[in-house]
C-alpha cells in the first residue's frame, strides 16, 4: 500500500432521515484509473461532494499523499492537488478557448494580460496532454460537446499541479464517437502519472479504462475489484445490486385491459420511431441512460415539445399536443422529473399547488371557493399522508417525498387516464417511495395507464408490467418485467449486452 | 414567520425588523410630518393625500398585475396618455358624449396593451425591452399627433366628464371612488379569484405553471390589455381634472408606480406583488410628498428628498423581505 | 442534443438581419439626404454621440458582469443621471468662481458615491439592478436639481470650451480623446484579469463560482466603473450643451439603452460588448442626424428608434429560438 495516494477512510454522512454514507471508504493509488460505480442513491455523488469539500462529513477522514486533510474544504483539497471535472460544463459560451482555460487564473504580462502566452500554453496543453488541436481563439459555443469537455479538463489541469482528477459522469452528454476522444485523453493523463477517479453509469467504459473499481451500495463501499481485467460487467452488476429484500414494491400484478395509448413511429427531437401500446391497468416502464431520449419522449407526449412525425392515439383517437393543457384535457398528466422547477410553484402553499390544475372545480363565479380548496387539499393530504398536514405550508419547505406527493395529489384530483411519471422517486426517502409505488399500483388497478420513466432499474422491475429500453433515441428492446432479472435489465440498458431491436 | 425561535435580544430585534421594519418607517414619517405641521393630521389634508394619490394608485394597480405575471411595464404612462387623448379628442372634435368619450379613451389605452401583448407573447421580447419600445413609439406618436407636444385643451367638456375629477358623491371625490372600485376589482381578481391564482403561479414559476396546464400566453395577453385599460382610466381622470390632454404627462407616474408595487411586494409575507401592499406603497409615497409640501421646502429640495426616500424605502422593503 | 456543424441558411439570415436593417436604413438616408456621407457630417455624428458612447461603455460593463437578462441581470440606468449630476456640480462650482480641479474632484466623489450605493444595494441588500438603478436615477436627478436649482448654467471654462471647439488636425478634439478612452476600456475589459473575470461572471455565474471568482466584488466593481463613465461623460455633456441644463438625462438614458442593446445585436457573439455599444451609439446618432438632414420631422425619431429597437430585439429573440 505504499503507492496509495488518496484515502477516504470510514466516511459517514447523514441527512435528515437518510444515511447517505455509512463508513464508506475509497482509496486511489498513484497513477491508476479508479472506477466508482453504484446504483442511484448508493452514495457516489455524496462521497464526491465530501471529497470536494461541499459536504462536511459526520465522521471519517481524508488522507492525501500521507497527509491528513483537515478540515476538508474546497481550498484545502485544491491545494492538495485534487481537481474535479463536474458533470455540468460550466463554461461561458461566448468566451474563447484560451479565456475559458485560464478563467480565474489568468497570467499577467507586461501590458495587462499575457494573452499570447496564455494562448500558446492552452493550445500546447490541449495538444500535448489531451491530444487534440483546438485553436485558442475559437469560441466555446462553436465547439462540440466533447471539445468543450476537454476545455473543461484543461482548465482544471493547466496549473500542472493536479495529482488526482475526479471525472463525474463525463460521457453522459457525449455521442459514442466523442467518447473515444475523451477516453484517449484520460489515457494520456494516466501516462503522465496522474491518478483518476472515474464515476460512470456506463459499465463498458468502466471495464475498458479502469485499473481498479470500487462498488458502492446503500452508502457503503461493498467491494473493491483489484484486477478488473479478470472481471466482467456482470460481476460489477452483481456487486452493485446485491441481493436484498424487495418488499419496497407492491406484490400483486395487474391484469391489463383494453388499449389506451398508442404511439406509432413517434419521433421528435432526441428520439425517433418510437412505437408502443399502453393498456388500461398497465404500468409500462421506460429504461435508458442519460441521453437515451427518455426525457424528450415523455416531454413530447405531454406537449412540452412538438413531435416531428408519427402518431399518438388515445382511446383510438388521434391527438396532437400543442401544449400541456391539450394533454391534460385529453386525460394525460405528467409528474415531471425536476419537480422543484417544473412540478411545483415552490413559493406557493400546498393548497395552492394541489388545486392549481383543477381551479375550475373550486371556482364560484370565477372567485376561488377557499373552503372547497381547503377541503380538497385536506382530502389529498390525508389520502397521500402528506406531512406536515398543513394546507397552508409553503411547498418549498417540504421534503422531497412530500413535494412529490403534492404533485401526485394535484393529478389525483383530475382523475386522469394516463399518468406519465418521470423519475418519480428521485430524492424521495424510502418510506415515501413505497407509498408512491403503492399509489401507482392502485392507479393502474383502477383502470388508468401508467408510464414510468426511471433510471432506477430496481424500481422499474418492481412496479412495471413491461419495460421498454431506450438507447440513443430509440427503443431497443421491450422486456416483460415479471421474469426479468436486474442484471439483465442493467446489461441491456448500459449496452453491456447487445440487443436486437424489438417492437411492442 | 413561523420560526419564533428568536430567543436572544439581537434576534428579537431582527425579528421585529423583519416583521415590522417598513411599517415602523411608515409611522416614523407619519409622526414626523404630524409633529412638524399640525395641518398634516387634519381630516381635509388626509383626504388630500388620498385624492392626490388616486391616479397613481390606478396606474400602480395595472403595474401590480404586470409584475405579478413576472414582467414589468414601462409603458403605463403611454396608456394613460392615450386614454386622456382619445377621450379629449372624441369630445372636442367629434362632440362625443361623456360615456362614449370615456369608452373611447379606455379602448384607446388598450391599443398600448395589445401592442405590448403582441411583442411579449408573439415575438417573445422581454417585457422590459418590449414596453420600452412601446414607450418610445407611443411618445413619438403623441409628439407627431400634437405637432411637438402642445397640449390639447377642451374647456367646455360635459360636466359629467368633468365630474370624474372634480365631482363628489356624499363628500367623497369621484376619483377616489373610481380608484376604490378598481382596487376592489383588482383585489378580487388578483387575490381571490382562480385567474389571480394562475397569474401569480405563472409569475413565480412559469414552467411549472405550463406543466400544470395553465395557458400562459392567454393569461399574459389578457394581463397586458387589462393593465393598459386600467391606466387609461387614470388618464380619463387626469384629463378631466385639467380639462386638457398634456402629451407625455403619464411618464411621471412610472417610477412611483414601480416603487409602490415593489414596496407592496416586500410587505407581503411571501413577497408577492399584491393589491393591498400596492395601496400601502402608494399611500406611503403620497404621504411623503404631502408631508414634504407642508414642510414648506424648496421645490428642488423636496424633489431630491422624495427621491432619496424612495431609494431608502425600497432598500428597506427588500432587505426586510430578504431577511425572512 | 446540441447539433454542431453549420447552422441553417435561415438562421444565418436571422443572425445578420439587424445589421442588414441598419445598412438599408443608412443607405436610404444617404440616398435621400445628399452630403450625408460627407466628412463634415461624419465628424458631426461622432461629436454628437460622444456622451452616449461613453456611458454606453459603462452600461456594457455592468451588463457584461451581471448577465444580459434586463430584469434579473445587470443593468445600470442611473449612469445618465450620474453624468448630469457631475455636470451640474462642475457647472455650479465654476459659476460660483471655484476652480476647475476642485469642481472635478467634487464631481468624481459624487460619481463614486453613486456607484458605491448601487453596488451596495445590489450585492448586499439584494435588490435587483433594474429596481436599484431606476430609483437611483430619480434620486440622483433630484439631487442634481438641488445643486443647480433646476436652472441652466452656462460654462465658459477654457477646458470645457476647448473640448467643444478644439481641433487636432481638423478633427474635433473630443473624438480622439474618446477613442483613447474607448481603447483603454477595451484593454480593461479584454486584457486584464478583472475585466475578463467580470465577463465570466456575467456569462455564467456558475462557471465563475466554480473557478473561484468573487462574484459580488466583481459586480460591485462594474457599478463603480459605470459611475466613472458617467463622470467622464459629464465633460462632454457640458461641452455639447455649453453648460449644464436640466432634463438632458431622460434622453441620454433612452439613447444609452437603445444603443447598448442594439450593439448586442451587432456583435457576432450576440452579447453586449464594448465595441457593440460604441458602434450602436454612433449609429443611433447617425440615424438621428440623418433623418434630421432629410428634413424628417424630429417628432418621428422616437417612433423610428422605438421600432428599430423592437425589430432588432425581436430578431435576437428569433435567433435564440432558432438556435435551441
JSON list of C-alpha atoms in Angstrom, two decimals, chain A residues 302 324-326 328 340-342 344-349 352 355 357 359-360 363 366 368 370 392 394 410-411, chain B residues 2 188-189 191-198 200-202 204-205 207-215 270 272:
[
{"chain": "A", "resi": 302, "resn": "UNK", "atom": "CA", "xyz": [-47.15, 15.73, -22.76]},
{"chain": "A", "resi": 324, "resn": "UNK", "atom": "CA", "xyz": [-49.62, 20.56, -21.83]},
{"chain": "A", "resi": 325, "resn": "UNK", "atom": "CA", "xyz": [-53.16, 21.87, -21.46]},
{"chain": "A", "resi": 326, "resn": "UNK", "atom": "CA", "xyz": [-54.15, 19.79, -24.51]},
{"chain": "A", "resi": 328, "resn": "UNK", "atom": "CA", "xyz": [-54.39, 17.39, -19.60]},
{"chain": "A", "resi": 340, "resn": "UNK", "atom": "CA", "xyz": [-38.70, 21.78, -7.99]},
{"chain": "A", "resi": 341, "resn": "UNK", "atom": "CA", "xyz": [-38.61, 23.62, -11.31]},
{"chain": "A", "resi": 342, "resn": "UNK", "atom": "CA", "xyz": [-41.34, 22.07, -13.39]},
{"chain": "A", "resi": 344, "resn": "UNK", "atom": "CA", "xyz": [-44.31, 22.83, -8.25]},
{"chain": "A", "resi": 345, "resn": "UNK", "atom": "CA", "xyz": [-44.62, 26.53, -7.74]},
{"chain": "A", "resi": 346, "resn": "UNK", "atom": "CA", "xyz": [-42.27, 26.47, -4.79]},
{"chain": "A", "resi": 347, "resn": "UNK", "atom": "CA", "xyz": [-43.24, 29.76, -3.13]},
{"chain": "A", "resi": 348, "resn": "UNK", "atom": "CA", "xyz": [-46.91, 28.73, -3.12]},
{"chain": "A", "resi": 349, "resn": "UNK", "atom": "CA", "xyz": [-48.65, 26.70, -0.47]},
{"chain": "A", "resi": 352, "resn": "UNK", "atom": "CA", "xyz": [-52.38, 26.38, -3.96]},
{"chain": "A", "resi": 355, "resn": "UNK", "atom": "CA", "xyz": [-55.56, 22.77, -6.75]},
{"chain": "A", "resi": 357, "resn": "UNK", "atom": "CA", "xyz": [-54.66, 22.27, -12.33]},
{"chain": "A", "resi": 359, "resn": "UNK", "atom": "CA", "xyz": [-59.05, 25.59, -10.42]},
{"chain": "A", "resi": 360, "resn": "UNK", "atom": "CA", "xyz": [-62.34, 25.48, -12.32]},
{"chain": "A", "resi": 363, "resn": "UNK", "atom": "CA", "xyz": [-64.49, 28.34, -8.69]},
{"chain": "A", "resi": 366, "resn": "UNK", "atom": "CA", "xyz": [-64.63, 32.97, -11.08]},
{"chain": "A", "resi": 368, "resn": "UNK", "atom": "CA", "xyz": [-61.99, 30.91, -5.55]},
{"chain": "A", "resi": 370, "resn": "UNK", "atom": "CA", "xyz": [-61.42, 28.70, -0.42]},
{"chain": "A", "resi": 392, "resn": "UNK", "atom": "CA", "xyz": [-51.07, 26.49, 4.09]},
{"chain": "A", "resi": 394, "resn": "UNK", "atom": "CA", "xyz": [-45.21, 26.64, 1.59]},
{"chain": "A", "resi": 410, "resn": "UNK", "atom": "CA", "xyz": [-52.82, 17.55, -7.91]},
{"chain": "A", "resi": 411, "resn": "UNK", "atom": "CA", "xyz": [-53.34, 14.95, -10.63]},
{"chain": "B", "resi": 2, "resn": "UNK", "atom": "CA", "xyz": [-43.31, 30.52, 11.84]},
{"chain": "B", "resi": 188, "resn": "UNK", "atom": "CA", "xyz": [-60.95, 40.21, -6.04]},
{"chain": "B", "resi": 189, "resn": "UNK", "atom": "CA", "xyz": [-59.36, 39.18, -9.32]},
{"chain": "B", "resi": 191, "resn": "UNK", "atom": "CA", "xyz": [-56.09, 37.82, -4.68]},
{"chain": "B", "resi": 192, "resn": "UNK", "atom": "CA", "xyz": [-59.38, 35.97, -4.55]},
{"chain": "B", "resi": 193, "resn": "UNK", "atom": "CA", "xyz": [-60.11, 34.52, -7.97]},
{"chain": "B", "resi": 194, "resn": "UNK", "atom": "CA", "xyz": [-58.85, 31.49, -9.82]},
{"chain": "B", "resi": 195, "resn": "UNK", "atom": "CA", "xyz": [-57.47, 33.79, -12.51]},
{"chain": "B", "resi": 196, "resn": "UNK", "atom": "CA", "xyz": [-55.39, 35.52, -9.90]},
{"chain": "B", "resi": 197, "resn": "UNK", "atom": "CA", "xyz": [-54.04, 32.17, -8.81]},
{"chain": "B", "resi": 198, "resn": "UNK", "atom": "CA", "xyz": [-53.00, 31.44, -12.39]},
{"chain": "B", "resi": 200, "resn": "UNK", "atom": "CA", "xyz": [-49.38, 34.53, -9.57]},
{"chain": "B", "resi": 201, "resn": "UNK", "atom": "CA", "xyz": [-48.36, 30.98, -10.38]},
{"chain": "B", "resi": 202, "resn": "UNK", "atom": "CA", "xyz": [-47.01, 31.88, -13.80]},
{"chain": "B", "resi": 204, "resn": "UNK", "atom": "CA", "xyz": [-43.46, 32.81, -9.89]},
{"chain": "B", "resi": 205, "resn": "UNK", "atom": "CA", "xyz": [-42.66, 29.70, -11.87]},
{"chain": "B", "resi": 207, "resn": "UNK", "atom": "CA", "xyz": [-42.58, 26.35, -16.47]},
{"chain": "B", "resi": 208, "resn": "UNK", "atom": "CA", "xyz": [-44.33, 24.70, -13.55]},
{"chain": "B", "resi": 209, "resn": "UNK", "atom": "CA", "xyz": [-47.47, 26.63, -14.46]},
{"chain": "B", "resi": 210, "resn": "UNK", "atom": "CA", "xyz": [-47.31, 25.40, -18.03]},
{"chain": "B", "resi": 211, "resn": "UNK", "atom": "CA", "xyz": [-46.90, 21.83, -16.80]},
{"chain": "B", "resi": 212, "resn": "UNK", "atom": "CA", "xyz": [-49.93, 22.36, -14.57]},
{"chain": "B", "resi": 213, "resn": "UNK", "atom": "CA", "xyz": [-51.94, 23.20, -17.67]},
{"chain": "B", "resi": 214, "resn": "UNK", "atom": "CA", "xyz": [-52.11, 26.97, -17.46]},
{"chain": "B", "resi": 215, "resn": "UNK", "atom": "CA", "xyz": [-52.34, 28.63, -20.86]},
{"chain": "B", "resi": 270, "resn": "UNK", "atom": "CA", "xyz": [-44.41, 35.74, 0.87]},
{"chain": "B", "resi": 272, "resn": "UNK", "atom": "CA", "xyz": [-45.72, 38.62, -3.78]}
]
